XYZ file of N, CA and C in Angstrom:
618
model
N 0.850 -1.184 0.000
C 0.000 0.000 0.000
C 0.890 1.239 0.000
N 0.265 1.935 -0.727
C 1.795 3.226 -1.166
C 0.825 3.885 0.225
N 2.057 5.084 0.854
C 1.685 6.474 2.012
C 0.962 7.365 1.351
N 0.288 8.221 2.805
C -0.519 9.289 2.302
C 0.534 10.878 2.811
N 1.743 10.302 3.626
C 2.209 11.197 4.130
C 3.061 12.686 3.197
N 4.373 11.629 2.529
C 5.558 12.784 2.517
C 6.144 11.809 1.368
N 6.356 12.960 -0.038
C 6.896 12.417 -1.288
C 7.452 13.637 -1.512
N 9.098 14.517 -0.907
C 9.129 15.159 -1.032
C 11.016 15.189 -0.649
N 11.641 15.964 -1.090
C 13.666 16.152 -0.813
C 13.447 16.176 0.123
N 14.257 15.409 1.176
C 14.700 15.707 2.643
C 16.149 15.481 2.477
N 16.560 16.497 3.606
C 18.085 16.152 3.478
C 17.780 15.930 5.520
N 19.002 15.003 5.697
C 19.252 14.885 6.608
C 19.749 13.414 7.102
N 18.851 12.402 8.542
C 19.404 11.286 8.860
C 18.407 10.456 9.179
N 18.185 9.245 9.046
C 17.190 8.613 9.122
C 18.018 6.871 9.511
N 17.504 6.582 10.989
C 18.094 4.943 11.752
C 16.986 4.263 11.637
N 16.705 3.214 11.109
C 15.536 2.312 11.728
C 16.641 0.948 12.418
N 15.724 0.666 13.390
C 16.041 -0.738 14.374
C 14.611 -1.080 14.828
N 15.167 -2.670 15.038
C 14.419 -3.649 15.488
C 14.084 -4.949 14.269
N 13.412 -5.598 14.613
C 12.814 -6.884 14.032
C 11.598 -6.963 13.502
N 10.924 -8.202 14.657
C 9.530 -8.067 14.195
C 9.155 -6.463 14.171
N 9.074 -5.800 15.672
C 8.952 -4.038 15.392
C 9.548 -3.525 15.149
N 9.804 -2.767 14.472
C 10.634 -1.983 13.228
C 10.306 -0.558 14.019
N 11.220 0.152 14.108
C 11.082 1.799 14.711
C 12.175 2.891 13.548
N 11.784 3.516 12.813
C 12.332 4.442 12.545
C 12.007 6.019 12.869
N 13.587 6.328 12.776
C 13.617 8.223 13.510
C 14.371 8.736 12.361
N 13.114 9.851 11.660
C 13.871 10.587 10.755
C 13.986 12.066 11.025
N 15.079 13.046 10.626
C 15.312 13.859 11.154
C 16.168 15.127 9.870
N 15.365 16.228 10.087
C 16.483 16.923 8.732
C 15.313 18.112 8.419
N 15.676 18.559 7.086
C 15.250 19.803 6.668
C 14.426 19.184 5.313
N 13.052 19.487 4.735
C 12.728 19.024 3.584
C 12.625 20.415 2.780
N 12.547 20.091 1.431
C 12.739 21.066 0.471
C 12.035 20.585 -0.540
N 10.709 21.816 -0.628
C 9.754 21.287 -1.916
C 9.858 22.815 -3.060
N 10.055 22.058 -4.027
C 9.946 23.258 -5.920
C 9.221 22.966 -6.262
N 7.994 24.549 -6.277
C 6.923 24.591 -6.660
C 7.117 24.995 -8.068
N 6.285 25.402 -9.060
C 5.722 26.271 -10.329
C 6.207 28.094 -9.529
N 5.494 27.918 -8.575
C 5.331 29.673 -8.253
C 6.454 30.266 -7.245
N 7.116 28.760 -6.017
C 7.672 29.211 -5.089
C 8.349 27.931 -4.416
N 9.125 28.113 -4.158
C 10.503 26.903 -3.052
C 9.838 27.126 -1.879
N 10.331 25.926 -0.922
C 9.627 26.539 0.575
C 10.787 25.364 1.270
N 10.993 25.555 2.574
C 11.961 24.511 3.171
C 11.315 24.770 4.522
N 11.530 23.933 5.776
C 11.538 23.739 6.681
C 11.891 22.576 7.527
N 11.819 22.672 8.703
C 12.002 21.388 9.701
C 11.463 19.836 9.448
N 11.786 18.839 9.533
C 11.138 17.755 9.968
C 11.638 16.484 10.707
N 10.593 16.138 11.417
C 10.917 14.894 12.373
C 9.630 14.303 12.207
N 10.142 13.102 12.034
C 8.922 11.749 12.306
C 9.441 10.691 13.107
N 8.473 9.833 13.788
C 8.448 8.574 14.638
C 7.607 7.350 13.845
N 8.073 6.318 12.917
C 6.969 5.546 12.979
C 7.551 4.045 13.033
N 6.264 2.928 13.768
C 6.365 2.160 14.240
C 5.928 0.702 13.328
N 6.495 -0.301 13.021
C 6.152 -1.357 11.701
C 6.025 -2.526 12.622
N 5.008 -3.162 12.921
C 4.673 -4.600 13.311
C 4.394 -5.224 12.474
N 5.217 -6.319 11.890
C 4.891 -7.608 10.862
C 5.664 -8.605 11.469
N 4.873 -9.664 11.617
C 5.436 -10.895 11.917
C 5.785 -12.302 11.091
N 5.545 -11.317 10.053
C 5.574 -12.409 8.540
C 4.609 -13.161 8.614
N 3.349 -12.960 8.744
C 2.486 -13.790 8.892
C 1.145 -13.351 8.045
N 0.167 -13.006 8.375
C -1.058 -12.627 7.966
C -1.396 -10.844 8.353
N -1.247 -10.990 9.455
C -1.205 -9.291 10.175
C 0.076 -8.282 10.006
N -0.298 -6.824 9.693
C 0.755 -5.837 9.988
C 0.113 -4.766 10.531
N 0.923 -3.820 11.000
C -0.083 -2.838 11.999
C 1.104 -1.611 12.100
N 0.864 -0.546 12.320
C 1.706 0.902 12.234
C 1.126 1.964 12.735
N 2.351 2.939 12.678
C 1.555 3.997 13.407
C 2.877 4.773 13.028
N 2.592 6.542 13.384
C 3.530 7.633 13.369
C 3.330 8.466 13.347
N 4.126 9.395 13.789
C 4.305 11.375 14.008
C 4.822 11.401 13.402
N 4.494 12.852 12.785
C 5.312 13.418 11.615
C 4.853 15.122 11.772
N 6.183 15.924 12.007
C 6.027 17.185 12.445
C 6.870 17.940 11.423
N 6.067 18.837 10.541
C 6.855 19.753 9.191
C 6.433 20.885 9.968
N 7.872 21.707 10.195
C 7.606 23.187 10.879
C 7.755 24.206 9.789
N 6.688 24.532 8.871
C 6.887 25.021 7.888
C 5.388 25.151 7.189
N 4.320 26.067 8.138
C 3.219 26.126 7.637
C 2.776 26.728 5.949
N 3.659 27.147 4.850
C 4.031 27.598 3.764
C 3.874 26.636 2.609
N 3.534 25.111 2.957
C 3.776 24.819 2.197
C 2.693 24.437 1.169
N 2.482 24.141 0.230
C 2.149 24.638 -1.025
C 0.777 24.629 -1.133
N 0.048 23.500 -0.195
C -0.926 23.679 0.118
C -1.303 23.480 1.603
N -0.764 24.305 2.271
C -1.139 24.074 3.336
C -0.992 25.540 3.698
N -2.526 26.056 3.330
C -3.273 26.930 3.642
C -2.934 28.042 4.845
N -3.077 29.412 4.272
C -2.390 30.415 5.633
C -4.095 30.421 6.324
N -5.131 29.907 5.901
C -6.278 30.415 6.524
C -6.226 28.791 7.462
N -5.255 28.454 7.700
C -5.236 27.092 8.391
C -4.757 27.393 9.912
N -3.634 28.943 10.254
C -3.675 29.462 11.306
C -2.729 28.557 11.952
N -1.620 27.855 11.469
C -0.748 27.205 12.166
C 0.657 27.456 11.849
N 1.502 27.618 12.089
C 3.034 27.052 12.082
C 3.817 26.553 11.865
N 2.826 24.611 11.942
C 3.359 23.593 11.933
C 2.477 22.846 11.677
N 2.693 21.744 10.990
C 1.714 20.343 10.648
C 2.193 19.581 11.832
N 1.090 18.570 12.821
C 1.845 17.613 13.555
C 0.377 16.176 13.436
N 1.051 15.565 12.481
C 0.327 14.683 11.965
C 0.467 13.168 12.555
N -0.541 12.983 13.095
C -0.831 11.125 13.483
C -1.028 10.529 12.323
N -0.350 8.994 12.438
C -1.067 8.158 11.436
C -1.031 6.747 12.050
N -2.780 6.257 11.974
C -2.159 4.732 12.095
C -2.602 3.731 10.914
N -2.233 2.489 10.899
C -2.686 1.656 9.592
C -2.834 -0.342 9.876
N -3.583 -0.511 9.336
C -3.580 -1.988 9.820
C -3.593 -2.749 8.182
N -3.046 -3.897 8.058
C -2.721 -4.034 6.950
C -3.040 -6.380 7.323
N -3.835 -6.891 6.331
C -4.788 -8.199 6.419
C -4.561 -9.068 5.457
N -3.856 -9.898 5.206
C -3.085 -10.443 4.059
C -4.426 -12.096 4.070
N -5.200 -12.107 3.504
C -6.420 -13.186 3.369
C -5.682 -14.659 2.684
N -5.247 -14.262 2.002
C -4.512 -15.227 1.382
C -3.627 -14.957 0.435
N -2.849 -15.972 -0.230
C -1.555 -15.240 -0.837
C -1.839 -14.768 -1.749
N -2.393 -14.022 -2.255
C -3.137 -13.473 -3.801
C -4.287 -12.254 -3.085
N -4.606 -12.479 -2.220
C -5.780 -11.825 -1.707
C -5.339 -10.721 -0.463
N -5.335 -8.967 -0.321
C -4.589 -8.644 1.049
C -5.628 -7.246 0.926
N -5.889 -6.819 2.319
C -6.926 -5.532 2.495
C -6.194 -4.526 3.541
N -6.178 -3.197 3.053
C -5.260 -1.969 3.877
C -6.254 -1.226 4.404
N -5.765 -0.199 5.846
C -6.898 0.532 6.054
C -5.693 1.311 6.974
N -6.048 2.862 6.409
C -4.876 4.225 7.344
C -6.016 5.372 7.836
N -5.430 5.841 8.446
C -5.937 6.843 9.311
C -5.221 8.242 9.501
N -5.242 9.193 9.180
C -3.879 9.920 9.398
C -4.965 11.577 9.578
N -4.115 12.285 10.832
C -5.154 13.287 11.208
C -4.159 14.743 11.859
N -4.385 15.870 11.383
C -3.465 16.680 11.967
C -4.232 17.433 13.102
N -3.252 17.384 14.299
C -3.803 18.398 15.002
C -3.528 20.215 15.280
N -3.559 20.203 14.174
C -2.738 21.966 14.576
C -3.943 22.599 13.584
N -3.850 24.083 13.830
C -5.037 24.477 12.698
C -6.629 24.848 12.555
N -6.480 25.674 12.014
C -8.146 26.013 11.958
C -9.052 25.563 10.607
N -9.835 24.773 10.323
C -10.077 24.684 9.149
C -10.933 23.469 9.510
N -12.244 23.060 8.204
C -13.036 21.990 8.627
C -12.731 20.646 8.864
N -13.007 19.882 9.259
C -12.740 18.694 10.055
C -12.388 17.629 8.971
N -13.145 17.781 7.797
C -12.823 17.309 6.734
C -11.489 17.027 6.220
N -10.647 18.491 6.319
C -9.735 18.989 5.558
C -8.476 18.602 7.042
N -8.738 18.168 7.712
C -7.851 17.969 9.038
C -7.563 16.631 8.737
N -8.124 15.548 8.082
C -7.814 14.084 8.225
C -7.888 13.740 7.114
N -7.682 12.126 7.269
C -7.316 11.511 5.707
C -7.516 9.942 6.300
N -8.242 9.051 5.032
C -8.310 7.931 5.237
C -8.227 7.279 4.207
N -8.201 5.776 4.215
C -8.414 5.089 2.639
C -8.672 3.724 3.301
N -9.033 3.036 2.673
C -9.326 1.512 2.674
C -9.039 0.599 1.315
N -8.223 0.127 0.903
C -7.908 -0.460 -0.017
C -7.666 -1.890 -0.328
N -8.486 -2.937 -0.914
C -8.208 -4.319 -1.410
C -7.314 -4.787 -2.574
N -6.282 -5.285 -2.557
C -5.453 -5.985 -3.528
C -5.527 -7.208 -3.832
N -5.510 -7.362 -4.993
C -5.457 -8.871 -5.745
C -4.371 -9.331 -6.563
N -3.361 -10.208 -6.193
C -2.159 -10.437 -6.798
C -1.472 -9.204 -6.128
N -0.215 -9.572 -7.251
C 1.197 -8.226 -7.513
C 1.575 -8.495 -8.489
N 2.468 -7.505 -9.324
C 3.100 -7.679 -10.424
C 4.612 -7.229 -10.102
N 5.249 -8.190 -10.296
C 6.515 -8.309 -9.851
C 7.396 -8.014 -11.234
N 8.050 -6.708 -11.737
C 8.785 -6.890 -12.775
C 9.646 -7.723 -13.334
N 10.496 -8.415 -12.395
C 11.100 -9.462 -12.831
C 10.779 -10.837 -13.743
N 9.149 -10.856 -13.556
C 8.564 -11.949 -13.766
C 7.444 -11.786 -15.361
N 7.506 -11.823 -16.239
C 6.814 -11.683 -17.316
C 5.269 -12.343 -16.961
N 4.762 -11.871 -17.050
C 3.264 -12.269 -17.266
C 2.495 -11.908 -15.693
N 3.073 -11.897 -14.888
C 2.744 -11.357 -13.790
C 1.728 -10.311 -13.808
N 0.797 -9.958 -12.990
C -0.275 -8.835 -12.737
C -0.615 -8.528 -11.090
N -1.479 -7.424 -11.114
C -1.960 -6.900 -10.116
C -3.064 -6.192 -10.265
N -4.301 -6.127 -8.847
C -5.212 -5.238 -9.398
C -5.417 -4.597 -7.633
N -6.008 -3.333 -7.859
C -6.691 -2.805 -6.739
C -8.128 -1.985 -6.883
N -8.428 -1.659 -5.755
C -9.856 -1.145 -5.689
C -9.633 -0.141 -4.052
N -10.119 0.886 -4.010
C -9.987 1.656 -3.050
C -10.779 2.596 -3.035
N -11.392 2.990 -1.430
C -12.027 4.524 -1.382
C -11.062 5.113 -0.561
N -10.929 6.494 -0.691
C -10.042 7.464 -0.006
C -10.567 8.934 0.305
N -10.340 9.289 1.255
C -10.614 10.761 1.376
C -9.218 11.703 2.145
N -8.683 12.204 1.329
C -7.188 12.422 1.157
C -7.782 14.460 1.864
N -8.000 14.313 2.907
C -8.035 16.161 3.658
C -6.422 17.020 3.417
N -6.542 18.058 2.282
C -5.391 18.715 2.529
C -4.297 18.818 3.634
N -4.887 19.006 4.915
C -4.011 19.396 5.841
C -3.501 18.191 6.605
N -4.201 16.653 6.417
C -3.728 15.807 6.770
C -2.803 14.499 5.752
N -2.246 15.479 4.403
C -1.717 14.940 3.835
C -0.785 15.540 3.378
N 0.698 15.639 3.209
C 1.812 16.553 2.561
C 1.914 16.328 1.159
N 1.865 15.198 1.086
C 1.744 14.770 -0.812
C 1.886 13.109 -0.664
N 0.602 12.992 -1.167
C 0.316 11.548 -1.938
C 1.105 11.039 -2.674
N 1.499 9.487 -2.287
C 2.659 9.242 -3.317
C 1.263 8.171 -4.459
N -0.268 8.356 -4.417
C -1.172 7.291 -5.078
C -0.631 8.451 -6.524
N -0.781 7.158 -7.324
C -0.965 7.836 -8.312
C -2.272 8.465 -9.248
N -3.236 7.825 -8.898
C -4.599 9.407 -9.540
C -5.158 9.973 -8.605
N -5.297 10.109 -7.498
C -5.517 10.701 -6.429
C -4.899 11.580 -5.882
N -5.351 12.756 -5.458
C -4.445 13.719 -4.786
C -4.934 14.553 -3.603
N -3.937 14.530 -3.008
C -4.740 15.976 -1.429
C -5.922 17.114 -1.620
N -6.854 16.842 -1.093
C -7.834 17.423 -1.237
C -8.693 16.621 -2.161
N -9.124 15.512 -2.536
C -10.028 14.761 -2.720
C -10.501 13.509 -2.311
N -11.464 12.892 -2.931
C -12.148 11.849 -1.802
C -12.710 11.020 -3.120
N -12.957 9.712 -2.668
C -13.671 8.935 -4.327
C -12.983 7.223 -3.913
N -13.297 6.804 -5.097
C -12.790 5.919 -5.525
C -11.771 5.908 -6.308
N -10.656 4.630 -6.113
C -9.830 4.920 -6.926
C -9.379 3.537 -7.119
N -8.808 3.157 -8.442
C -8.655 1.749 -8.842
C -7.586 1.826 -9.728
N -7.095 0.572 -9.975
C -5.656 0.586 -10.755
C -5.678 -1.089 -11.281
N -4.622 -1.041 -12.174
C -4.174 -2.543 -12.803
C -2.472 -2.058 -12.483
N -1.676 -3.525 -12.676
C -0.527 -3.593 -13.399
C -0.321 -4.608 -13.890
N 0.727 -4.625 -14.648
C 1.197 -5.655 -15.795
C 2.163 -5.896 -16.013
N 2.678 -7.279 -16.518
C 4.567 -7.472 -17.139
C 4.363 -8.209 -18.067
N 4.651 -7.182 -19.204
C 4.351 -7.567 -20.583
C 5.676 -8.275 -21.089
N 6.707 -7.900 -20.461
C 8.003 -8.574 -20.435
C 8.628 -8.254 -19.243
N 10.288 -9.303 -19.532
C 10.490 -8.743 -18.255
C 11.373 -7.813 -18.306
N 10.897 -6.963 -16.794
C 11.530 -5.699 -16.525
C 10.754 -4.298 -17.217
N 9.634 -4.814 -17.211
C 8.920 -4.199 -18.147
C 7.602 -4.027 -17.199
N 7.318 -2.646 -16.800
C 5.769 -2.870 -15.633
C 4.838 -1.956 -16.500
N 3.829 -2.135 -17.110
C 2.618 -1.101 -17.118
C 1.784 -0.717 -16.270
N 1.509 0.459 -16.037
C 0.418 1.176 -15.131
C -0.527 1.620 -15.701
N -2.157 1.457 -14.745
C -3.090 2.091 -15.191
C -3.900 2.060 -13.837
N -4.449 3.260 -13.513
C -5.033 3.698 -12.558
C -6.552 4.974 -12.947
N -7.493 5.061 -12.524
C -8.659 5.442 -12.229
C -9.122 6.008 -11.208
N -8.994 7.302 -11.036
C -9.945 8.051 -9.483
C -11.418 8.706 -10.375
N -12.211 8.603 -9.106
C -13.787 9.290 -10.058
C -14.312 9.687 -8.225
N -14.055 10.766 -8.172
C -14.945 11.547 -6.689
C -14.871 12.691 -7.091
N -14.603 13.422 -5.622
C -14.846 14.997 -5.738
C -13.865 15.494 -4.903
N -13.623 17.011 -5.063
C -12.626 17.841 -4.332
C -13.397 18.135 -3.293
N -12.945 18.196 -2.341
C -13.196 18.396 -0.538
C -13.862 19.063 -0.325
N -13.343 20.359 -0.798
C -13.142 21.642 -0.284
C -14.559 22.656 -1.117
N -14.451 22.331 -2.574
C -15.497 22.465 -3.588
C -16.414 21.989 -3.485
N -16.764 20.887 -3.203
C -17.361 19.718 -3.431
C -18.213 19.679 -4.743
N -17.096 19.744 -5.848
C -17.078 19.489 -6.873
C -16.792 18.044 -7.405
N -17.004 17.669 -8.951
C -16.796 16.029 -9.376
C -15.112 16.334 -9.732
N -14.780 15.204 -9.318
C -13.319 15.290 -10.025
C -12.927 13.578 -10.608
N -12.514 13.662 -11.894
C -11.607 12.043 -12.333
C -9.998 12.382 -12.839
N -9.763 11.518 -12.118
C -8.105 11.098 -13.180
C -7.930 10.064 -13.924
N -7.092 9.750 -14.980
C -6.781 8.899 -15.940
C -5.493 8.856 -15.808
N -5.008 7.818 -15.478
C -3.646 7.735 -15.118
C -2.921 6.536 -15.737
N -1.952 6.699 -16.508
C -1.286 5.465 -17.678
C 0.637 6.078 -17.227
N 1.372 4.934 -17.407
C 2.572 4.970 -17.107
C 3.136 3.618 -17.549
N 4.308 3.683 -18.293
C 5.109 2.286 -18.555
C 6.840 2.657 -17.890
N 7.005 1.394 -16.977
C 8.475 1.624 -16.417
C 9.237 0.525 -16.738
N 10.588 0.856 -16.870
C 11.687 0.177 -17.453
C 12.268 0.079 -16.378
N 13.021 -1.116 -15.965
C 13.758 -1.094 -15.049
C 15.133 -2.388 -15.354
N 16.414 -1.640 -14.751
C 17.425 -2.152 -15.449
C 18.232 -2.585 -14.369
């Protein structure tokens, strides 16, 4: 399941330890290039990975950008700083069959309740493993992605500040060879306007 958090330059240091629980501490300055304007600031996150190689995974994390500027994150939002919770539980049914579900919510800020949180629920069928020719994957998902509780979506037709459905294929038409195709059909948050994406991509990998 791709994050709803942070797809964005960080410079700095980042340790993870442990095993079955996995703890990473990241720490540094991020740096996003807009169209109109650069913006940089602080960041630190905490997050926590339980997998036991088994059927269950489960997570959680802080994530604090001191840098209320950024591209969409609204001056009528009245904060400083983003300081964002997230947790996620993740249900593997069988080996072909696996269901995701995140939660992620900021508390800093003035703005509707809507636009403060972010969720998704998502079912997968298969994977498509590039290495492997003929291989596939499919998904199906609803999401409601609240500006202020998301820095940038790494989904690909979906983006901060909308809510919908959203669905995808992949493929290995050869190997080393992945096709993408993805589908969002909802509305913007904030508007509550209709919004779709059409989303196509082929990757090479060497």
């Amino acid at each position: 399941s791709q994050g709803m958090i942070m797809d964005t330059e960080l410079s700095g240091g980042q340790v993870t330890f442990g095993n079955v629980l996995k703890t990473t501490l990241t720490a540094g300055r991020y740096n996003q290039d807009q169209p109109t304007f650069s913006t940089t600031g602080n960041y630190r996150s905490i997050e926590l990975l339980y997998d036991a190689g088994k059927r269950f995974t489960a997570g959680a994390g802080y994530y604090y950008i001191g840098n209320s500027t950024l591209y969409h994150y609204f001056t009528t939002v009245n904060a400083d700083a983003a300081k964002i919770w997230q947790v996620g539980l993740g249900w593997r049914f069988s080996p072909v069959v696996s269901a995701y579900a995140n939660y992620s919510r900021d508390t800093e800020g003035d703005t509707i309740s809507e636009l403060r949180r972010a969720w998704s629920v998502e079912f997968d069928y298969k994977k498509a493993v590039p290495a492997q020719k003929g291989t596939f994957g499919a998904f199906l998902a609803y999401r409601s992605l609240g500006d202020i509780a998301v820095v940038t979506p790494t989904y690909d037709a979906i983006s901060y500040g909308q809510k919908g459905f959203d669905m995808g294929v992949q493929y290995v038409p050869m190997e080393n060879v992945l096709v993408k195709a993805a589908y969002f059909r909802g509305k913007d948050i904030e508007r509550d306007t209709d919004a779709s994406t059409l989303f196509g991509r082929i990757e090479y990998f060497f």
